[in-house]
Amino acid sequence: VADGDRSTRLLICEDDADAGYTIQSILSAHGYASDLVTTVRDGIAHARSQPYSAVLLDLTLADSDGMEVMRALSAEKDTRRLPVIIISGMPAQHEIDGEAYVGWLQKPFDPPRLIQLVQRAVRRSGERKAVILHVDDDDDTRELFSAALAGRGALLGAATLSAARSIITNQRPDAIVLDLGLPDGSGRELLEHIRKTHPALSIIVYSAQEVDATTRSLADAVLVKSRRALPRLASTVLEMIDRQATAG
């Protein structure tokens, strides 16, 4: 499962294990969390159990026609507007009715096309939440920050500099929480790069490392990493985003 919180979580209904894991891998590389199910029954149950941002639906599932999932979701108030991306080995043969339908993804598909449809679906799934990129190679830290946000932002995760650069290019986050100690280099490299390419982007350095004066001057805020600091980190990020929105 990719890193992220429920506000950016996607549900994949796909009975082909290889295809399902491929989709999960592509989504994970772009910072999206996902759950994978193989049956109509599990697809409906999962969609009812938590607020997904979108459903990626194969029309051929292990127990029945995938369209049964879409019909079930459209029949319920809480899920009728949940965006659905159809996945099929066949080209689109007819237009799918309903406001939930986002687009048709024919196998084999190009990853950029998948991400394009996912981005469209996420934009459509209700009120837009601020997109926050958390760059930290510690899984527990990212999970704890996700809990501290409590769904108040759409959280993307990256454990390396290279993954973070890819997400920044593809997702254009509203704010970044950045650890300095990363497996493939220093977070300061990314900080310097962002200041040149996206100077208005809010960046909060959240690290246990000593932060020098130059790094402090490049960041909008610096917090020492600890569990006690997580609520303050969440509020700091959201306040910065609010100020950005007001100024814009």
PDB file of C-alpha atoms in Angstrom:
ATOM      1  CA  VAL A   1       0.000   0.000   0.000  1.00  0.00           C
ATOM      2  CA  ALA A   2       1.338   3.406  -0.910  1.00  0.00           C
ATOM      3  CA  ASP A   3       1.968   6.095   1.615  1.00  0.00           C
ATOM      4  CA  GLY A   4      -0.862   8.536   2.185  1.00  0.00           C
ATOM      5  CA  ASP A   5      -3.968   9.225   4.189  1.00  0.00           C
ATOM      6  CA  ARG A   6      -7.604   8.437   3.483  1.00  0.00           C
ATOM      7  CA  SER A   7      -8.193  11.705   1.675  1.00  0.00           C
ATOM      8  CA  THR A   8      -6.040  10.472  -1.235  1.00  0.00           C
ATOM      9  CA  ARG A   9      -6.768   6.762  -0.965  1.00  0.00           C
ATOM     10  CA  LEU A  10      -7.854   4.931  -4.112  1.00  0.00           C
ATOM     11  CA  LEU A  11      -9.726   1.638  -4.424  1.00  0.00           C
ATOM     12  CA  ILE A  12      -8.582  -0.767  -7.148  1.00  0.00           C
ATOM     13  CA  CYS A  13     -11.050  -3.501  -8.173  1.00  0.00           C
ATOM     14  CA  GLU A  14      -8.976  -5.862 -10.330  1.00  0.00           C
ATOM     15  CA  ASP A  15      -8.958  -9.682 -10.297  1.00  0.00           C
ATOM     16  CA  ASP A  16      -5.689 -10.048 -12.226  1.00  0.00           C
ATOM     17  CA  ALA A  17      -2.981  -9.996  -9.552  1.00  0.00           C
ATOM     18  CA  ASP A  18      -0.199  -8.838 -11.884  1.00  0.00           C
ATOM     19  CA  ALA A  19      -2.315  -6.011 -13.287  1.00  0.00           C
ATOM     20  CA  GLY A  20      -3.449  -4.993  -9.813  1.00  0.00           C
ATOM     21  CA  TYR A  21       0.060  -4.832  -8.410  1.00  0.00           C
ATOM     22  CA  THR A  22       1.260  -2.926 -11.481  1.00  0.00           C
ATOM     23  CA  ILE A  23      -1.441  -0.299 -10.941  1.00  0.00           C
ATOM     24  CA  GLN A  24      -0.574  -0.079  -7.235  1.00  0.00           C
ATOM     25  CA  SER A  25       3.105   0.367  -8.087  1.00  0.00           C
ATOM     26  CA  ILE A  26       2.384   3.211 -10.519  1.00  0.00           C
ATOM     27  CA  LEU A  27       0.102   4.930  -8.018  1.00  0.00           C
ATOM     28  CA  SER A  28       2.651   4.506  -5.233  1.00  0.00           C
ATOM     29  CA  ALA A  29       5.362   6.107  -7.381  1.00  0.00           C
ATOM     30  CA  HIS A  30       3.127   9.178  -7.623  1.00  0.00           C
ATOM     31  CA  GLY A  31       2.381   9.289  -3.904  1.00  0.00           C
ATOM     32  CA  TYR A  32      -1.103   7.743  -3.941  1.00  0.00           C
ATOM     33  CA  ALA A  33      -2.262   5.213  -1.366  1.00  0.00           C
ATOM     34  CA  SER A  34      -4.439   2.356  -2.593  1.00  0.00           C
ATOM     35  CA  ASP A  35      -6.292  -0.793  -1.598  1.00  0.00           C
ATOM     36  CA  LEU A  36      -6.653  -3.753  -3.967  1.00  0.00           C
ATOM     37  CA  VAL A  37      -9.678  -6.089  -4.080  1.00  0.00           C
ATOM     38  CA  THR A  38     -10.563  -8.821  -6.579  1.00  0.00           C
ATOM     39  CA  THR A  39     -14.338  -9.275  -6.266  1.00  0.00           C
ATOM     40  CA  VAL A  40     -17.525  -7.257  -6.678  1.00  0.00           C
ATOM     41  CA  ARG A  41     -18.489  -8.103  -3.116  1.00  0.00           C
ATOM     42  CA  ASP A  42     -15.240  -6.789  -1.635  1.00  0.00           C
ATOM     43  CA  GLY A  43     -15.276  -3.745  -3.905  1.00  0.00           C
ATOM     44  CA  ILE A  44     -18.696  -2.666  -2.669  1.00  0.00           C
ATOM     45  CA  ALA A  45     -17.809  -3.410   0.965  1.00  0.00           C
ATOM     46  CA  HIS A  46     -14.570  -1.415   0.808  1.00  0.00           C
ATOM     47  CA  ALA A  47     -16.206   1.550  -0.927  1.00  0.00           C
ATOM     48  CA  ARG A  48     -18.807   1.678   1.844  1.00  0.00           C
ATOM     49  CA  SER A  49     -16.238   1.349   4.622  1.00  0.00           C
ATOM     50  CA  GLN A  50     -14.141   4.504   4.083  1.00  0.00           C
ATOM     51  CA  PRO A  51     -14.075   7.688   1.986  1.00  0.00           C
ATOM     52  CA  TYR A  52     -12.004   6.832  -1.078  1.00  0.00           C
ATOM     53  CA  SER A  53     -11.103   9.549  -3.568  1.00  0.00           C
ATOM     54  CA  ALA A  54     -11.805   7.310  -6.569  1.00  0.00           C
ATOM     55  CA  VAL A  55     -12.363   3.730  -7.733  1.00  0.00           C
ATOM     56  CA  LEU A  56     -10.387   2.039 -10.516  1.00  0.00           C
ATOM     57  CA  LEU A  57     -12.780  -0.654 -11.733  1.00  0.00           C
ATOM     58  CA  ASP A  58     -12.025  -3.634 -13.958  1.00  0.00           C
ATOM     59  CA  LEU A  59     -15.165  -4.813 -15.743  1.00  0.00           C
ATOM     60  CA  THR A  60     -14.232  -8.478 -15.271  1.00  0.00           C
ATOM     61  CA  LEU A  61     -13.964  -9.424 -11.601  1.00  0.00           C
ATOM     62  CA  ALA A  62     -13.621 -12.808  -9.937  1.00  0.00           C
ATOM     63  CA  ASP A  63     -17.265 -13.222  -8.920  1.00  0.00           C
ATOM     64  CA  SER A  64     -19.287 -11.093 -11.338  1.00  0.00           C
ATOM     65  CA  ASP A  65     -19.496  -8.167 -13.772  1.00  0.00           C
ATOM     66  CA  GLY A  66     -17.580  -5.140 -12.495  1.00  0.00           C
ATOM     67  CA  MET A  67     -20.439  -2.862 -13.507  1.00  0.00           C
ATOM     68  CA  GLU A  68     -22.315  -4.239 -10.499  1.00  0.00           C
ATOM     69  CA  VAL A  69     -19.914  -2.243  -8.321  1.00  0.00           C
ATOM     70  CA  MET A  70     -20.717   0.963 -10.188  1.00  0.00           C
ATOM     71  CA  ARG A  71     -24.461   0.294 -10.017  1.00  0.00           C
ATOM     72  CA  ALA A  72     -24.271  -0.388  -6.279  1.00  0.00           C
ATOM     73  CA  LEU A  73     -22.273   2.783  -5.629  1.00  0.00           C
ATOM     74  CA  SER A  74     -24.621   4.945  -7.710  1.00  0.00           C
ATOM     75  CA  ALA A  75     -27.605   3.643  -5.742  1.00  0.00           C
ATOM     76  CA  GLU A  76     -26.329   4.940  -2.394  1.00  0.00           C
ATOM     77  CA  LYS A  77     -26.233   8.549  -1.265  1.00  0.00           C
ATOM     78  CA  ASP A  78     -22.758   8.380   0.279  1.00  0.00           C
ATOM     79  CA  THR A  79     -21.081   6.832  -2.779  1.00  0.00           C
ATOM     80  CA  ARG A  80     -23.112   7.930  -5.811  1.00  0.00           C
ATOM     81  CA  ARG A  81     -20.638  10.718  -6.650  1.00  0.00           C
ATOM     82  CA  LEU A  82     -17.511   8.642  -5.985  1.00  0.00           C
ATOM     83  CA  PRO A  83     -15.438   8.988  -9.194  1.00  0.00           C
ATOM     84  CA  VAL A  84     -14.971   5.741 -11.138  1.00  0.00           C
ATOM     85  CA  ILE A  85     -12.312   4.959 -13.745  1.00  0.00           C
ATOM     86  CA  ILE A  86     -13.175   1.937 -15.906  1.00  0.00           C
ATOM     87  CA  ILE A  87     -10.326  -0.478 -16.718  1.00  0.00           C
ATOM     88  CA  SER A  88     -10.794  -2.968 -19.564  1.00  0.00           C
ATOM     89  CA  GLY A  89      -8.954  -4.973 -22.169  1.00  0.00           C
ATOM     90  CA  MET A  90     -11.529  -3.743 -24.679  1.00  0.00           C
ATOM     91  CA  PRO A  91     -11.887  -0.248 -26.137  1.00  0.00           C
ATOM     92  CA  ALA A  92     -14.766   1.854 -24.868  1.00  0.00           C
ATOM     93  CA  GLN A  93     -17.844   0.558 -26.681  1.00  0.00           C
ATOM     94  CA  HIS A  94     -20.383   2.982 -25.257  1.00  0.00           C
ATOM     95  CA  GLU A  95     -20.517   6.010 -23.012  1.00  0.00           C
ATOM     96  CA  ILE A  96     -21.029   5.139 -19.369  1.00  0.00           C
ATOM     97  CA  ASP A  97     -23.971   6.942 -17.823  1.00  0.00           C
ATOM     98  CA  GLY A  98     -23.705   8.706 -14.498  1.00  0.00           C
ATOM     99  CA  GLU A  99     -21.862  11.646 -12.991  1.00  0.00           C
ATOM    100  CA  ALA A 100     -19.363   9.327 -11.288  1.00  0.00           C
ATOM    101  CA  TYR A 101     -17.797   8.126 -14.544  1.00  0.00           C
ATOM    102  CA  VAL A 102     -14.379   9.709 -15.151  1.00  0.00           C
ATOM    103  CA  GLY A 103     -12.909   7.836 -18.099  1.00  0.00           C
ATOM    104  CA  TRP A 104     -12.005   4.545 -19.765  1.00  0.00           C
ATOM    105  CA  LEU A 105      -8.533   3.027 -19.425  1.00  0.00           C
ATOM    106  CA  GLN A 106      -7.807   0.322 -21.982  1.00  0.00           C
ATOM    107  CA  LYS A 107      -5.198  -2.360 -21.230  1.00  0.00           C
ATOM    108  CA  PRO A 108      -2.328  -2.279 -21.843  1.00  0.00           C
ATOM    109  CA  PHE A 109      -2.182   1.329 -20.737  1.00  0.00           C
ATOM    110  CA  ASP A 110       0.503   3.982 -20.419  1.00  0.00           C
ATOM    111  CA  PRO A 111       1.236   5.084 -16.824  1.00  0.00           C
ATOM    112  CA  PRO A 112       0.844   8.793 -17.732  1.00  0.00           C
ATOM    113  CA  ARG A 113      -2.702   8.088 -18.954  1.00  0.00           C
ATOM    114  CA  LEU A 114      -3.520   6.321 -15.677  1.00  0.00           C
ATOM    115  CA  ILE A 115      -2.205   9.230 -13.618  1.00  0.00           C
ATOM    116  CA  GLN A 116      -4.030  11.748 -15.816  1.00  0.00           C
ATOM    117  CA  LEU A 117      -7.344  10.007 -15.113  1.00  0.00           C
ATOM    118  CA  VAL A 118      -6.566   9.644 -11.403  1.00  0.00           C
ATOM    119  CA  GLN A 119      -5.775  13.351 -11.136  1.00  0.00           C
ATOM    120  CA  ARG A 120      -9.048  14.164 -12.888  1.00  0.00           C
ATOM    121  CA  ALA A 121     -10.923  11.862 -10.499  1.00  0.00           C
ATOM    122  CA  VAL A 122      -9.311  13.311  -7.382  1.00  0.00           C
ATOM    123  CA  ARG A 123     -10.123  16.853  -8.503  1.00  0.00           C
ATOM    124  CA  ARG A 124     -13.714  15.797  -8.983  1.00  0.00           C
ATOM    125  CA  SER A 125     -14.117  14.062  -5.619  1.00  0.00           C
ATOM    126  CA  GLY A 126     -15.703  16.902  -3.719  1.00  0.00           C
ATOM    127  CA  GLU A 127     -13.999  19.944  -2.295  1.00  0.00           C
ATOM    128  CA  ARG A 128     -10.332  20.152  -3.104  1.00  0.00           C
ATOM    129  CA  LYS A 129      -8.053  19.592  -0.152  1.00  0.00           C
ATOM    130  CA  ALA A 130      -4.595  21.060   0.094  1.00  0.00           C
ATOM    131  CA  VAL A 131      -1.983  18.669  -1.294  1.00  0.00           C
ATOM    132  CA  ILE A 132       0.886  18.123   1.136  1.00  0.00           C
ATOM    133  CA  LEU A 133       4.034  16.210   0.216  1.00  0.00           C
ATOM    134  CA  HIS A 134       5.831  14.579   3.151  1.00  0.00           C
ATOM    135  CA  VAL A 135       9.424  13.660   2.294  1.00  0.00           C
ATOM    136  CA  ASP A 136      10.778  11.282   4.938  1.00  0.00           C
ATOM    137  CA  ASP A 137      12.263   7.780   4.696  1.00  0.00           C
ATOM    138  CA  ASP A 138      10.737   6.717   8.026  1.00  0.00           C
ATOM    139  CA  ASP A 139       7.390   4.976   7.508  1.00  0.00           C
ATOM    140  CA  ASP A 140       6.291   5.496  11.109  1.00  0.00           C
ATOM    141  CA  THR A 141       6.905   9.250  10.930  1.00  0.00           C
ATOM    142  CA  ARG A 142       4.809   9.544   7.778  1.00  0.00           C
ATOM    143  CA  GLU A 143       1.998   7.500   9.322  1.00  0.00           C
ATOM    144  CA  LEU A 144       2.028   9.609  12.494  1.00  0.00           C
ATOM    145  CA  PHE A 145       1.911  12.831  10.500  1.00  0.00           C
ATOM    146  CA  SER A 146      -0.984  11.439   8.485  1.00  0.00           C
ATOM    147  CA  ALA A 147      -2.825  10.762  11.746  1.00  0.00           C
ATOM    148  CA  ALA A 148      -2.044  14.269  13.017  1.00  0.00           C
ATOM    149  CA  LEU A 149      -3.519  15.803   9.852  1.00  0.00           C
ATOM    150  CA  ALA A 150      -6.731  13.835  10.469  1.00  0.00           C
ATOM    151  CA  GLY A 151      -7.916  14.164   6.886  1.00  0.00           C
ATOM    152  CA  ARG A 152      -7.474  17.940   6.720  1.00  0.00           C
ATOM    153  CA  GLY A 153      -5.127  17.650   3.769  1.00  0.00           C
ATOM    154  CA  ALA A 154      -4.427  15.281   0.885  1.00  0.00           C
ATOM    155  CA  LEU A 155      -1.139  13.671   1.851  1.00  0.00           C
ATOM    156  CA  LEU A 156       1.429  12.351  -0.609  1.00  0.00           C
ATOM    157  CA  GLY A 157       4.502  10.488   0.593  1.00  0.00           C
ATOM    158  CA  ALA A 158       8.060  10.128  -0.679  1.00  0.00           C
ATOM    159  CA  ALA A 159      10.940   8.263   0.961  1.00  0.00           C
ATOM    160  CA  THR A 160      13.689   9.509  -1.375  1.00  0.00           C
ATOM    161  CA  LEU A 161      14.796  12.677  -3.153  1.00  0.00           C
ATOM    162  CA  SER A 162      14.118  11.126  -6.562  1.00  0.00           C
ATOM    163  CA  ALA A 163      10.571  10.146  -5.605  1.00  0.00           C
ATOM    164  CA  ALA A 164       9.959  13.624  -4.198  1.00  0.00           C
ATOM    165  CA  ARG A 165      11.169  15.304  -7.398  1.00  0.00           C
ATOM    166  CA  SER A 166       8.847  13.125  -9.465  1.00  0.00           C
ATOM    167  CA  ILE A 167       5.847  13.940  -7.276  1.00  0.00           C
ATOM    168  CA  ILE A 168       6.596  17.678  -7.310  1.00  0.00           C
ATOM    169  CA  THR A 169       6.727  17.602 -11.115  1.00  0.00           C
ATOM    170  CA  ASN A 170       3.527  15.579 -11.513  1.00  0.00           C
ATOM    171  CA  GLN A 171       1.373  16.648  -8.567  1.00  0.00           C
ATOM    172  CA  ARG A 172       2.328  20.269  -7.796  1.00  0.00           C
ATOM    173  CA  PRO A 173       1.786  20.103  -4.000  1.00  0.00           C
ATOM    174  CA  ASP A 174       0.685  23.129  -1.979  1.00  0.00           C
ATOM    175  CA  ALA A 175       3.248  22.500   0.766  1.00  0.00           C
ATOM    176  CA  ILE A 176       6.172  20.216   1.560  1.00  0.00           C
ATOM    177  CA  VAL A 177       7.291  18.731   4.867  1.00  0.00           C
ATOM    178  CA  LEU A 178      10.947  17.841   4.416  1.00  0.00           C
ATOM    179  CA  ASP A 179      13.376  15.699   6.385  1.00  0.00           C
ATOM    180  CA  LEU A 180      17.056  16.437   5.747  1.00  0.00           C
ATOM    181  CA  GLY A 181      18.442  12.912   6.113  1.00  0.00           C
ATOM    182  CA  LEU A 182      17.359  10.829   3.103  1.00  0.00           C
ATOM    183  CA  PRO A 183      18.786   7.631   1.553  1.00  0.00           C
ATOM    184  CA  ASP A 184      19.853   9.217  -1.740  1.00  0.00           C
ATOM    185  CA  GLY A 185      21.089  12.581  -0.522  1.00  0.00           C
ATOM    186  CA  SER A 186      20.376  15.554   1.702  1.00  0.00           C
ATOM    187  CA  GLY A 187      16.974  17.188   1.863  1.00  0.00           C
ATOM    188  CA  ARG A 188      18.802  20.481   1.531  1.00  0.00           C
ATOM    189  CA  GLU A 189      19.496  19.629  -2.134  1.00  0.00           C
ATOM    190  CA  LEU A 190      15.761  19.398  -2.733  1.00  0.00           C
ATOM    191  CA  LEU A 191      15.137  22.572  -0.746  1.00  0.00           C
ATOM    192  CA  GLU A 192      17.604  24.533  -2.884  1.00  0.00           C
ATOM    193  CA  HIS A 193      16.122  23.067  -6.076  1.00  0.00           C
ATOM    194  CA  ILE A 194      12.546  23.965  -5.103  1.00  0.00           C
ATOM    195  CA  ARG A 195      13.482  27.521  -4.207  1.00  0.00           C
ATOM    196  CA  LYS A 196      14.789  27.951  -7.764  1.00  0.00           C
ATOM    197  CA  THR A 197      11.895  26.225  -9.541  1.00  0.00           C
ATOM    198  CA  HIS A 198       8.901  26.870  -7.228  1.00  0.00           C
ATOM    199  CA  PRO A 199       9.879  29.855  -5.068  1.00  0.00           C
ATOM    200  CA  ALA A 200       6.372  30.397  -3.645  1.00  0.00           C
ATOM    201  CA  LEU A 201       5.936  26.811  -2.429  1.00  0.00           C
ATOM    202  CA  SER A 202       5.666  26.493   1.372  1.00  0.00           C
ATOM    203  CA  ILE A 203       8.392  24.259   2.814  1.00  0.00           C
ATOM    204  CA  ILE A 204       8.670  23.122   6.429  1.00  0.00           C
ATOM    205  CA  VAL A 205      11.884  21.391   7.439  1.00  0.00           C
ATOM    206  CA  TYR A 206      11.036  18.685   9.972  1.00  0.00           C
ATOM    207  CA  SER A 207      14.227  16.949  10.983  1.00  0.00           C
ATOM    208  CA  ALA A 208      16.218  15.631  13.920  1.00  0.00           C
ATOM    209  CA  GLN A 209      19.410  16.935  12.292  1.00  0.00           C
ATOM    210  CA  GLU A 210      21.021  20.225  13.172  1.00  0.00           C
ATOM    211  CA  VAL A 211      19.753  22.878  10.754  1.00  0.00           C
ATOM    212  CA  ASP A 212      22.278  25.502   9.687  1.00  0.00           C
ATOM    213  CA  ALA A 213      21.505  29.159   9.057  1.00  0.00           C
ATOM    214  CA  THR A 214      21.480  28.832   5.267  1.00  0.00           C
ATOM    215  CA  THR A 215      18.951  26.003   5.355  1.00  0.00           C
ATOM    216  CA  ARG A 216      16.790  27.953   7.807  1.00  0.00           C
ATOM    217  CA  SER A 217      16.798  30.923   5.456  1.00  0.00           C
ATOM    218  CA  LEU A 218      15.470  28.759   2.616  1.00  0.00           C
ATOM    219  CA  ALA A 219      12.666  27.161   4.639  1.00  0.00           C
ATOM    220  CA  ASP A 220       9.411  28.789   5.709  1.00  0.00           C
ATOM    221  CA  ALA A 221       9.616  27.041   9.076  1.00  0.00           C
ATOM    222  CA  VAL A 222      11.879  24.605  10.913  1.00  0.00           C
ATOM    223  CA  LEU A 223      10.667  22.120  13.523  1.00  0.00           C
ATOM    224  CA  VAL A 224      12.683  19.556  15.467  1.00  0.00           C
ATOM    225  CA  LYS A 225      11.375  16.073  14.759  1.00  0.00           C
ATOM    226  CA  SER A 226       9.578  14.461  17.707  1.00  0.00           C
ATOM    227  CA  ARG A 227       6.202  12.870  18.387  1.00  0.00           C
ATOM    228  CA  ARG A 228       5.226  15.801  20.560  1.00  0.00           C
ATOM    229  CA  ALA A 229       5.841  18.186  17.666  1.00  0.00           C
ATOM    230  CA  LEU A 230       3.453  16.433  15.258  1.00  0.00           C
ATOM    231  CA  PRO A 231       0.294  18.411  16.168  1.00  0.00           C
ATOM    232  CA  ARG A 232       2.270  21.643  15.839  1.00  0.00           C
ATOM    233  CA  LEU A 233       3.665  20.466  12.504  1.00  0.00           C
ATOM    234  CA  ALA A 234       0.162  19.768  11.181  1.00  0.00           C
ATOM    235  CA  SER A 235      -1.184  23.130  12.312  1.00  0.00           C
ATOM    236  CA  THR A 236       1.866  24.975  10.919  1.00  0.00           C
ATOM    237  CA  VAL A 237       1.447  23.382   7.496  1.00  0.00           C
ATOM    238  CA  LEU A 238      -2.284  24.113   7.339  1.00  0.00           C
ATOM    239  CA  GLU A 239      -1.834  27.708   8.502  1.00  0.00           C
ATOM    240  CA  MET A 240       0.751  28.309   5.770  1.00  0.00           C
ATOM    241  CA  ILE A 241      -1.583  26.878   3.140  1.00  0.00           C
ATOM    242  CA  ASP A 242      -4.437  29.053   4.413  1.00  0.00           C
ATOM    243  CA  ARG A 243      -2.223  32.137   4.144  1.00  0.00           C
ATOM    244  CA  GLN A 244      -1.272  31.146   0.600  1.00  0.00           C
ATOM    245  CA  ALA A 245      -4.925  30.761  -0.379  1.00  0.00           C
ATOM    246  CA  THR A 246      -5.832  34.119   1.169  1.00  0.00           C
ATOM    247  CA  ALA A 247      -2.929  35.869  -0.541  1.00  0.00           C
ATOM    248  CA  GLY A 248      -3.776  34.238  -3.855  1.00  0.00           C
TER     249      GLY A 248
END
